[in-house]
Short mmCIF file of C-alpha atoms and ligand atoms in Angstrom, two decimals:
data_model
loop_
_atom_site.label_atom_id
_atom_site.label_comp_id
_atom_site.label_asym_id
_atom_site.label_seq_id
_atom_site.Cartn_x
_atom_site.Cartn_y
_atom_site.Cartn_z
CA MET W 637 107.78 -75.02 29.64
CA PRO W 638 105.18 -75.60 26.88
CA LEU W 639 103.53 -79.00 26.57
CA MET W 640 105.49 -81.71 24.80
CA ASP W 641 104.08 -83.46 21.73
CA LEU W 642 102.77 -86.76 23.14
CA ASN W 643 103.41 -88.75 19.99
CA ASP W 644 107.05 -87.62 19.92
CA MET W 645 107.38 -88.38 23.63
CA LEU W 646 106.03 -91.92 23.25
CA LYS W 647 108.13 -92.64 20.17
CA HIS W 648 111.21 -91.61 22.14
CA ALA W 649 110.27 -94.02 24.93
CA TYR W 650 109.47 -96.76 22.40
CA ARG W 651 112.85 -96.39 20.66
CA HIS W 652 114.80 -96.23 23.91
CA ARG W 653 112.90 -98.99 25.71
CA TYR W 654 111.38 -97.27 28.68
CA ALA W 655 107.78 -96.36 29.53
CA VAL W 656 106.40 -92.92 30.31
CA GLY W 657 104.19 -92.87 33.40
CA SER W 658 100.65 -91.78 32.59
CA PHE W 659 99.35 -91.04 36.05
CA GLY W 660 95.61 -90.73 36.67
CA ILE W 661 94.95 -87.55 38.64
CA ASP W 662 91.59 -86.74 40.25
CA ASP W 663 92.49 -83.40 41.82
CA THR W 664 95.27 -80.91 42.49
CA LEU W 665 96.75 -82.99 45.35
CA PHE W 666 97.27 -85.97 43.04
CA MET W 667 98.66 -83.60 40.42
CA ALA W 668 101.16 -81.93 42.76
CA GLY W 669 102.51 -85.32 43.91
CA VAL W 670 102.97 -86.57 40.34
CA LEU W 671 104.70 -83.38 39.20
CA GLN W 672 107.00 -83.40 42.23
CA ALA W 673 107.97 -86.99 41.40
CA ALA W 674 108.67 -86.12 37.75
CA GLU W 675 110.79 -83.11 38.76
CA GLU W 676 112.73 -85.11 41.36
CA THR W 677 113.53 -87.94 38.93
CA ARG W 678 113.85 -85.67 35.84
CA ALA W 679 111.30 -87.80 34.00
CA PRO W 680 108.88 -86.94 31.18
CA VAL W 681 105.35 -87.51 32.41
CA VAL W 682 101.73 -87.67 31.26
CA LEU W 683 99.04 -86.09 33.44
CA ASN W 684 96.10 -88.38 32.73
CA LEU W 685 92.53 -87.23 33.25
CA ILE W 686 90.29 -90.31 33.31
CA ALA W 687 87.07 -89.01 31.76
CA THR W 688 84.91 -91.58 33.57
CA HIS W 689 86.02 -90.12 36.94
CA PHE W 690 84.51 -86.69 36.29
CA ALA W 691 81.21 -85.07 35.43
CA GLU W 692 81.78 -83.15 32.16
CA ASP W 693 81.68 -79.72 33.84
CA GLU W 694 84.11 -80.90 36.54
CA LEU W 695 86.52 -82.12 33.89
CA GLU W 696 86.29 -78.85 31.97
CA SER W 697 86.94 -76.77 35.07
CA PHE W 698 89.90 -78.94 36.11
CA ILE W 699 91.68 -78.77 32.74
CA PRO W 700 92.81 -75.09 33.01
CA LEU W 701 94.44 -75.87 36.39
CA VAL W 702 96.24 -78.86 34.91
CA MET W 703 97.34 -76.77 31.94
CA GLN W 704 98.74 -74.06 34.20
CA ALA W 705 100.63 -76.58 36.36
CA ALA W 706 102.03 -78.31 33.27
CA HIS W 707 103.38 -75.01 31.99
CA THR W 708 105.25 -74.33 35.21
CA ALA W 709 106.99 -77.74 35.14
CA THR W 710 110.66 -77.93 34.15
CA VAL W 711 110.28 -81.49 32.79
CA PRO W 712 108.36 -82.49 29.62
CA VAL W 713 104.66 -82.89 30.33
CA ALA W 714 101.73 -83.98 28.15
CA ILE W 715 98.05 -83.87 29.13
CA ASN W 716 95.90 -86.81 28.09
CA VAL W 717 92.17 -87.38 28.49
CA ASP W 718 91.52 -91.07 28.96
CA HIS W 719 88.51 -93.31 28.15
CA LEU W 720 86.60 -90.81 26.04
CA SER W 721 83.76 -92.07 23.91
CA ASP W 722 81.87 -88.86 23.15
CA GLY W 723 83.21 -87.04 20.08
CA ALA W 724 81.82 -83.65 21.18
CA LEU W 725 83.58 -83.87 24.56
CA ALA W 726 86.76 -84.99 22.78
CA GLN W 727 86.61 -81.87 20.60
CA ARG W 728 86.09 -79.63 23.64
CA VAL W 729 89.04 -81.03 25.62
CA MET W 730 91.28 -80.71 22.56
CA SER W 731 90.22 -77.09 22.14
CA MET W 732 91.11 -76.55 25.80
CA GLY W 733 94.67 -77.61 25.00
CA CYS W 734 94.83 -81.29 26.04
CA ASN W 735 97.32 -82.80 23.61
CA GLY W 736 96.43 -86.47 23.91
CA ILE W 737 93.15 -88.35 23.91
CA MET W 738 92.29 -91.99 24.35
CA ILE W 739 89.21 -93.00 22.39
CA ASP W 740 87.61 -95.99 24.02
CA HIS W 741 85.23 -97.99 21.85
CA SER W 742 86.85 -101.18 23.05
CA SER W 743 83.66 -102.99 23.96
CA LEU W 744 82.13 -102.47 20.50
CA ARG W 745 82.49 -104.84 17.56
CA PHE W 746 85.70 -104.50 15.50
CA SER W 747 84.10 -102.62 12.59
CA GLU W 748 82.25 -100.19 14.86
CA ASN W 749 85.34 -99.62 16.99
CA VAL W 750 87.34 -98.92 13.80
CA GLY W 751 84.72 -96.56 12.33
CA ARG W 752 84.20 -94.44 15.44
CA THR W 753 87.87 -94.33 16.39
CA ALA W 754 88.88 -93.33 12.84
CA GLU W 755 86.40 -90.43 12.90
CA CYS W 756 87.98 -89.07 16.09
CA VAL W 757 91.52 -89.60 14.78
CA LYS W 758 90.74 -87.44 11.73
CA LEU W 759 89.52 -84.59 13.91
CA ALA W 760 92.30 -84.96 16.50
CA HIS W 761 95.06 -84.98 13.90
CA GLN W 762 93.69 -81.73 12.47
CA CYS W 763 94.17 -80.34 15.99
CA GLY W 764 97.70 -81.78 16.34
CA VAL W 765 96.53 -84.14 19.10
CA THR W 766 97.86 -87.67 19.67
CA VAL W 767 95.28 -90.46 19.71
CA GLU W 768 95.29 -93.78 21.53
CA GLY W 769 92.80 -96.47 20.54
CA GLU W 770 92.04 -99.76 22.23
CA LEU W 771 91.52 -103.13 20.61
CA GLY W 772 90.24 -105.88 22.88
CA HIS W 773 88.84 -104.68 26.20
CA VAL W 774 90.66 -104.15 29.50
CA PRO W 775 87.94 -104.54 32.15
CA GLY W 776 87.33 -102.23 35.10
CA GLU W 777 86.86 -98.83 33.43
CA PRO W 778 83.72 -99.22 31.27
CA VAL W 779 82.53 -96.20 29.30
CA ASP W 780 78.87 -95.22 29.62
CA GLY W 781 76.40 -96.75 27.24
CA GLU W 782 78.82 -98.98 25.40
CA GLY W 783 78.71 -102.78 25.62
CA GLY W 784 79.71 -104.81 28.67
CA ASP W 785 82.84 -104.93 30.77
CA GLU W 786 84.04 -108.45 29.99
CA GLN W 787 87.72 -108.94 29.38
CA ILE W 788 88.40 -109.31 25.66
CA LEU W 789 92.01 -110.09 24.82
CA THR W 790 93.55 -108.16 21.92
CA SER W 791 93.66 -110.28 18.79
CA ALA W 792 97.20 -110.17 17.39
CA GLY W 793 95.71 -111.07 13.99
CA GLU W 794 93.56 -107.91 13.93
CA VAL W 795 95.92 -105.25 15.25
CA LYS W 796 97.57 -104.40 11.93
CA ALA W 797 94.22 -103.74 10.23
CA TYR W 798 93.01 -101.82 13.30
CA VAL W 799 96.03 -99.52 13.36
CA GLU W 800 96.00 -98.94 9.59
CA ARG W 801 92.27 -98.27 9.32
CA THR W 802 91.98 -96.01 12.34
CA GLY W 803 95.26 -94.09 11.94
CA ILE W 804 95.86 -94.13 15.73
CA ASP W 805 99.26 -93.12 17.13
CA CYS W 806 99.43 -95.64 19.98
CA LEU W 807 97.50 -98.75 20.92
CA ALA W 808 96.12 -99.87 24.28
CA VAL W 809 96.35 -103.63 24.55
CA SER W 810 94.44 -106.19 26.56
CA VAL W 811 96.87 -108.96 27.43
CA GLY W 812 95.54 -109.99 30.84
CA ASN W 813 95.94 -106.53 32.40
CA VAL W 814 92.96 -105.29 34.44
CA HIS W 815 92.05 -101.84 35.79
CA GLY W 816 91.90 -101.35 39.55
CA HIS W 817 92.41 -103.85 42.35
CA ALA W 818 90.91 -106.83 40.57
CA LYS W 819 94.18 -108.45 39.56
CA GLY W 820 94.54 -112.18 39.31
CA SER W 821 94.77 -113.00 35.65
CA LYS W 822 98.30 -113.44 34.44
CA MET W 823 99.81 -111.28 31.71
CA ASP W 824 99.77 -113.10 28.38
CA LEU W 825 103.27 -112.12 27.31
CA ALA W 826 103.29 -114.37 24.25
CA ARG W 827 100.28 -112.41 22.97
CA LEU W 828 102.05 -109.11 23.65
CA VAL W 829 105.08 -110.33 21.68
CA ARG W 830 102.84 -111.20 18.68
CA ILE W 831 101.11 -107.79 18.86
CA HIS W 832 104.46 -106.02 18.97
CA GLN W 833 105.63 -107.99 15.94
CA ALA W 834 102.48 -107.07 14.01
CA VAL W 835 102.56 -103.29 14.53
CA ASP W 836 105.40 -100.84 14.88
CA ILE W 837 103.79 -98.22 17.12
CA PRO W 838 104.04 -97.53 20.86
CA LEU W 839 101.82 -99.82 22.93
CA VAL W 840 100.01 -98.73 26.08
CA LEU W 841 99.43 -100.81 29.18
CA HIS W 842 96.33 -99.88 31.18
CA GLY W 843 95.81 -101.26 34.66
CA GLY W 844 99.40 -100.53 35.69
CA THR W 845 98.69 -101.02 39.42
CA GLY W 846 99.79 -104.24 41.07
CA LEU W 847 102.07 -105.67 38.40
CA THR W 848 105.49 -107.03 39.29
CA LEU W 849 108.80 -105.47 38.29
CA GLU W 850 109.39 -108.43 36.01
CA GLN W 851 106.03 -107.89 34.29
CA TYR W 852 106.81 -104.21 33.74
CA ARG W 853 110.20 -105.07 32.33
CA LYS W 854 108.84 -107.65 29.90
CA ALA W 855 106.04 -105.30 28.82
CA ILE W 856 108.52 -102.49 28.11
CA ASP W 857 110.87 -104.84 26.26
CA ASN W 858 107.92 -105.74 24.03
CA GLY W 859 106.76 -102.33 22.87
CA VAL W 860 104.96 -100.83 25.87
CA ALA W 861 105.95 -97.13 25.97
CA LYS W 862 103.24 -95.76 28.26
CA ILE W 863 101.89 -97.27 31.47
CA ASN W 864 98.60 -95.99 32.89
CA TYR W 865 98.61 -95.95 36.66
CA TYR W 866 95.88 -94.73 38.97
CA THR W 867 94.72 -97.12 41.73
CA GLY W 868 98.17 -97.25 43.35
CA LEU W 869 98.14 -93.45 43.74
CA ALA W 870 94.57 -93.46 45.09
CA ASP W 871 95.58 -96.16 47.59
CA ALA W 872 98.59 -94.10 48.70
CA ILE W 873 96.21 -91.22 49.43
CA SER W 874 93.66 -93.39 51.26
CA LYS W 875 96.39 -94.91 53.39
CA ARG W 876 97.54 -91.46 54.51
CA ILE W 877 94.01 -90.26 55.25
CA LYS W 878 93.31 -93.38 57.34
CA ALA W 879 96.59 -92.90 59.25
CA ASN W 880 95.72 -89.23 59.88
CA LEU W 881 92.30 -90.23 61.21
CA ALA W 882 93.77 -93.00 63.38
CA ALA W 883 96.22 -90.46 64.87
CA ASP W 884 93.44 -87.98 65.65
CA HIS W 885 89.79 -88.96 65.60
CA ARG W 886 88.72 -85.30 65.67
CA ALA W 887 90.79 -84.45 62.59
CA VAL W 888 89.07 -82.06 60.17
CA TYR W 889 89.48 -81.94 56.40
CA ARG W 890 92.83 -80.13 56.39
CA ASP W 891 94.29 -82.52 58.98
CA LEU W 892 92.95 -85.54 57.11
CA MET W 893 94.56 -84.43 53.84
CA HIS W 894 97.89 -83.58 55.47
CA GLY W 895 100.75 -85.36 53.69
CA VAL W 896 98.73 -87.00 50.89
CA THR W 897 100.78 -85.26 48.20
CA GLU W 898 103.94 -86.67 49.75
CA ASN W 899 102.48 -90.20 49.55
CA VAL W 900 101.59 -89.71 45.87
CA ARG W 901 105.07 -88.37 45.18
CA ALA W 902 106.75 -91.40 46.78
CA GLU W 903 104.55 -93.88 44.88
CA ALA W 904 105.04 -92.07 41.55
CA VAL W 905 108.83 -92.00 42.08
CA ARG W 906 108.77 -95.77 42.63
CA CYS W 907 106.84 -96.25 39.36
CA ILE W 908 109.01 -93.91 37.31
CA LYS W 909 112.15 -95.74 38.43
CA SER W 910 110.58 -99.15 37.73
CA TRP W 911 109.66 -98.04 34.20
CA ARG W 912 113.10 -96.54 33.51
CA SER W 913 111.86 -93.07 32.54
CA ASP W 914 113.95 -91.37 35.24
CA GLY W 915 116.70 -89.11 33.90
CA ARG W 916 115.12 -88.85 30.40
CA ALA W 917 113.73 -85.30 30.64
CA ALA W 918 116.68 -83.54 28.99
CA GLU W 919 116.79 -85.88 25.96
CA VAL W 920 113.04 -85.65 25.48
CA SER W 921 113.09 -81.85 25.71
CA ALA W 922 115.89 -81.69 23.14
CA GLN W 923 114.48 -84.24 20.68
CA CYS W 924 110.69 -83.81 20.84
CA ARG W 925 108.52 -80.94 19.61
CA ALA W 926 107.07 -78.51 22.09
CA VAL W 927 103.49 -77.47 21.40
CA GLY W 928 102.14 -74.07 22.29
CA GLU W 929 99.31 -71.73 21.45
CA VAL W 930 99.39 -69.78 18.20
CA GLU W 931 97.49 -66.58 17.52
CA TYR W 932 95.93 -65.56 14.26
CA VAL W 933 95.22 -61.87 14.04
CA ALA W 934 93.08 -60.18 11.40
CA THR W 935 91.99 -56.58 11.09
CA LEU W 936 88.62 -55.75 9.74
CA ALA W 937 87.50 -52.44 8.29
CA VAL W 938 83.84 -51.87 7.60
CA GLY W 939 83.64 -50.06 4.25
CA ASN W 940 81.24 -47.49 2.88
CA THR W 941 78.94 -50.03 1.32
CA ALA W 942 78.01 -51.04 4.86
CA SER W 943 76.09 -47.83 5.32
CA GLY W 944 72.40 -48.39 5.48
CA LYS W 945 72.92 -52.03 6.53
CA PRO W 946 72.06 -53.30 10.01
CA GLY W 947 74.74 -52.87 12.70
CA ILE W 948 77.76 -55.06 12.32
CA GLU W 949 77.85 -56.13 16.00
CA PRO W 950 75.40 -59.06 15.68
CA VAL W 951 77.24 -60.19 12.56
CA LEU W 952 80.55 -60.09 14.39
CA GLN W 953 79.08 -62.02 17.32
CA GLU W 954 77.84 -64.68 14.93
CA ALA W 955 81.27 -64.78 13.26
CA GLN W 956 82.91 -65.13 16.68
CA ARG W 957 80.65 -68.08 17.60
CA SER W 958 81.24 -69.72 14.27
CA LEU W 959 85.04 -69.33 14.39
CA ALA W 960 85.13 -70.56 18.01
CA SER W 961 83.40 -73.79 17.00
CA ILE W 962 86.19 -74.77 14.58
CA PRO W 963 88.19 -77.67 16.08
CA GLY W 964 91.43 -76.56 17.71
CA VAL W 965 90.27 -72.98 18.34
CA ALA W 966 90.91 -72.15 22.00
CA ARG W 967 89.20 -68.72 21.96
CA VAL W 968 88.20 -65.84 19.71
CA SER W 969 88.14 -62.19 20.70
CA ILE W 970 86.90 -59.30 18.64
CA GLY W 971 87.63 -55.73 19.71
CA ALA W 972 86.57 -52.42 18.19
CA SER W 973 89.18 -49.71 17.61
CA ARG W 974 88.71 -46.77 20.00
CA THR W 975 90.21 -44.30 17.55
CA HIS W 976 89.06 -45.52 14.11
CA ALA W 977 85.34 -46.00 13.62
CA GLY W 978 84.45 -49.18 11.77
CA ARG W 979 87.78 -50.86 12.47
CA TYR W 980 88.00 -54.11 14.41
CA CYS W 981 90.67 -56.55 15.46
CA VAL W 982 89.93 -60.27 15.47
CA ILE W 983 92.24 -62.54 17.47
CA VAL W 984 91.86 -66.28 17.10
CA THR W 985 93.93 -68.36 19.53
CA LEU W 986 94.60 -71.91 18.39
CA VAL W 987 96.00 -74.76 20.43
CA ASN W 988 99.05 -75.26 18.18
CA GLU W 989 100.54 -74.78 14.68
CA THR W 990 98.78 -77.81 13.19
CA ALA W 991 95.41 -76.54 14.37
CA ALA W 992 96.24 -73.09 12.94
CA ARG W 993 96.99 -74.58 9.52
CA HIS W 994 93.72 -76.48 9.47
CA PHE W 995 91.82 -73.46 10.73
CA LEU W 996 92.91 -71.37 7.77
CA GLU W 997 91.99 -74.12 5.33
CA SER W 998 88.65 -74.94 6.95
CA GLN W 999 85.44 -74.37 5.11
CA ARG W 1000 83.84 -72.64 8.09
CA HIS W 1001 86.66 -70.10 8.24
CA ARG W 1002 86.21 -69.37 4.53
CA GLN W 1003 82.44 -69.08 4.96
CA VAL W 1004 82.82 -66.60 7.80
CA THR W 1005 85.31 -64.40 5.97
CA SER W 1006 83.40 -64.40 2.70
CA LYS W 1007 80.13 -63.65 4.48
CA LEU W 1008 81.71 -60.65 6.18
CA ALA W 1009 83.25 -59.48 2.91
CA LEU W 1010 80.01 -59.81 0.97
CA SER W 1011 77.80 -58.08 3.49
CA TYR W 1012 80.11 -55.31 4.51
CA ALA W 1013 82.76 -54.82 1.83
CA THR W 1014 85.35 -55.64 4.44
CA ASP W 1015 89.08 -55.73 4.16
CA TRP W 1016 90.18 -58.97 5.85
CA SER W 1017 93.91 -58.74 5.96
CA ASP W 1018 96.01 -61.84 5.78
CA GLY W 1019 96.60 -63.73 9.00
CA LEU W 1020 99.72 -63.04 10.95
CA TYR W 1021 101.12 -65.64 13.33
CA VAL W 1022 102.53 -64.82 16.72
CA GLU W 1023 104.11 -67.66 18.69
CA MET W 1024 103.33 -67.77 22.40
CA ASP W 1025 105.63 -69.06 25.11
P1 13P T 2308 95.06 -98.83 37.46
O1 13P T 2308 94.00 -98.08 38.23
O2 13P T 2308 94.90 -100.31 37.55
O3 13P T 2308 96.43 -98.38 37.80
O4 13P T 2308 94.81 -98.47 35.92
C1 13P T 2308 94.71 -97.13 35.53
C2 13P T 2308 94.38 -97.01 34.09
O5 13P T 2308 94.66 -97.89 33.30
C3 13P T 2308 93.69 -95.78 33.62
O6 13P T 2308 93.40 -95.83 32.27
#
């Protein structure tokens, strides 16, 4: 099925007091285990790509695989890229179809965090993408080149202004939660209650590994609608690899990896049940918006006034590059008619309806079309939408 709008998915969880599992996946074995768990429990799920775990090119080559797997799922799936700080990378992952991003400027000062997050929110909302911001800092997953990694608890007095000024859809909170194994500090539930009273949007709990059932329950009862979970899955994999090696010291790669997906599945099932998202897939599919690619098709006829002008091919290539750089454009193809000289078809594929609307209104789109019309007396027919999926 197509991806599910992440904002809709989280609002559903928020209203019905459960949390969607946002499972950190490093490769296809993690991914298969998480998807099997979601299918088995009929739970909506977020496939979470933690940007700090990948080189940029690795992340960009993994995304198409994740997208393909998400589309074959029979439960609602959203794809989120976590702990992004670079706006250009954020734009690229959105144009590849990821429908959620977490912008992490949590170790910067309030005003800087607000300013940079708000900039990304504006762009993401034009692409129909859900944005999570973080106020306060959850230690253990620092983003490159930004401040330290000290725990900073979320100030309940600042959250309202933060949410209003940035326009974020959901908020990651720092209430004693810590990424990774380094647990120890207790959850400050009184702080979480005050945050929940101050803002009426889904809250996100990072550092989901190692908390007790009671802590999960209290978090969910106080506005947490998404729990990020990674280390517990990585541990489940390591445990299996170590057992495989202990059973056979000559084990090669394939033997070592045997059964890791099963361990991820079992751990993800445990989480999903603890967070009460099991059995919610049908309601979410019925009540939330699905998001799928949209195509914009234009035909282009080079008129007589083009005679004597340089070939149109370089101009079309430039137009293709320019259109492809508009946020939310997945790809642009331009093909020449085989039977009618001077006729071309331009197909612009956008990540969803919202992105298509903004594409048509964008200045760059207008510049490209008017440049073509002026230079070549073209006939740029009106766009025609074709829904995919
Ligand atoms: P854990 O690794 O502690 O589960 O946290 C994952 C996380 O919050 C990713 O953003």
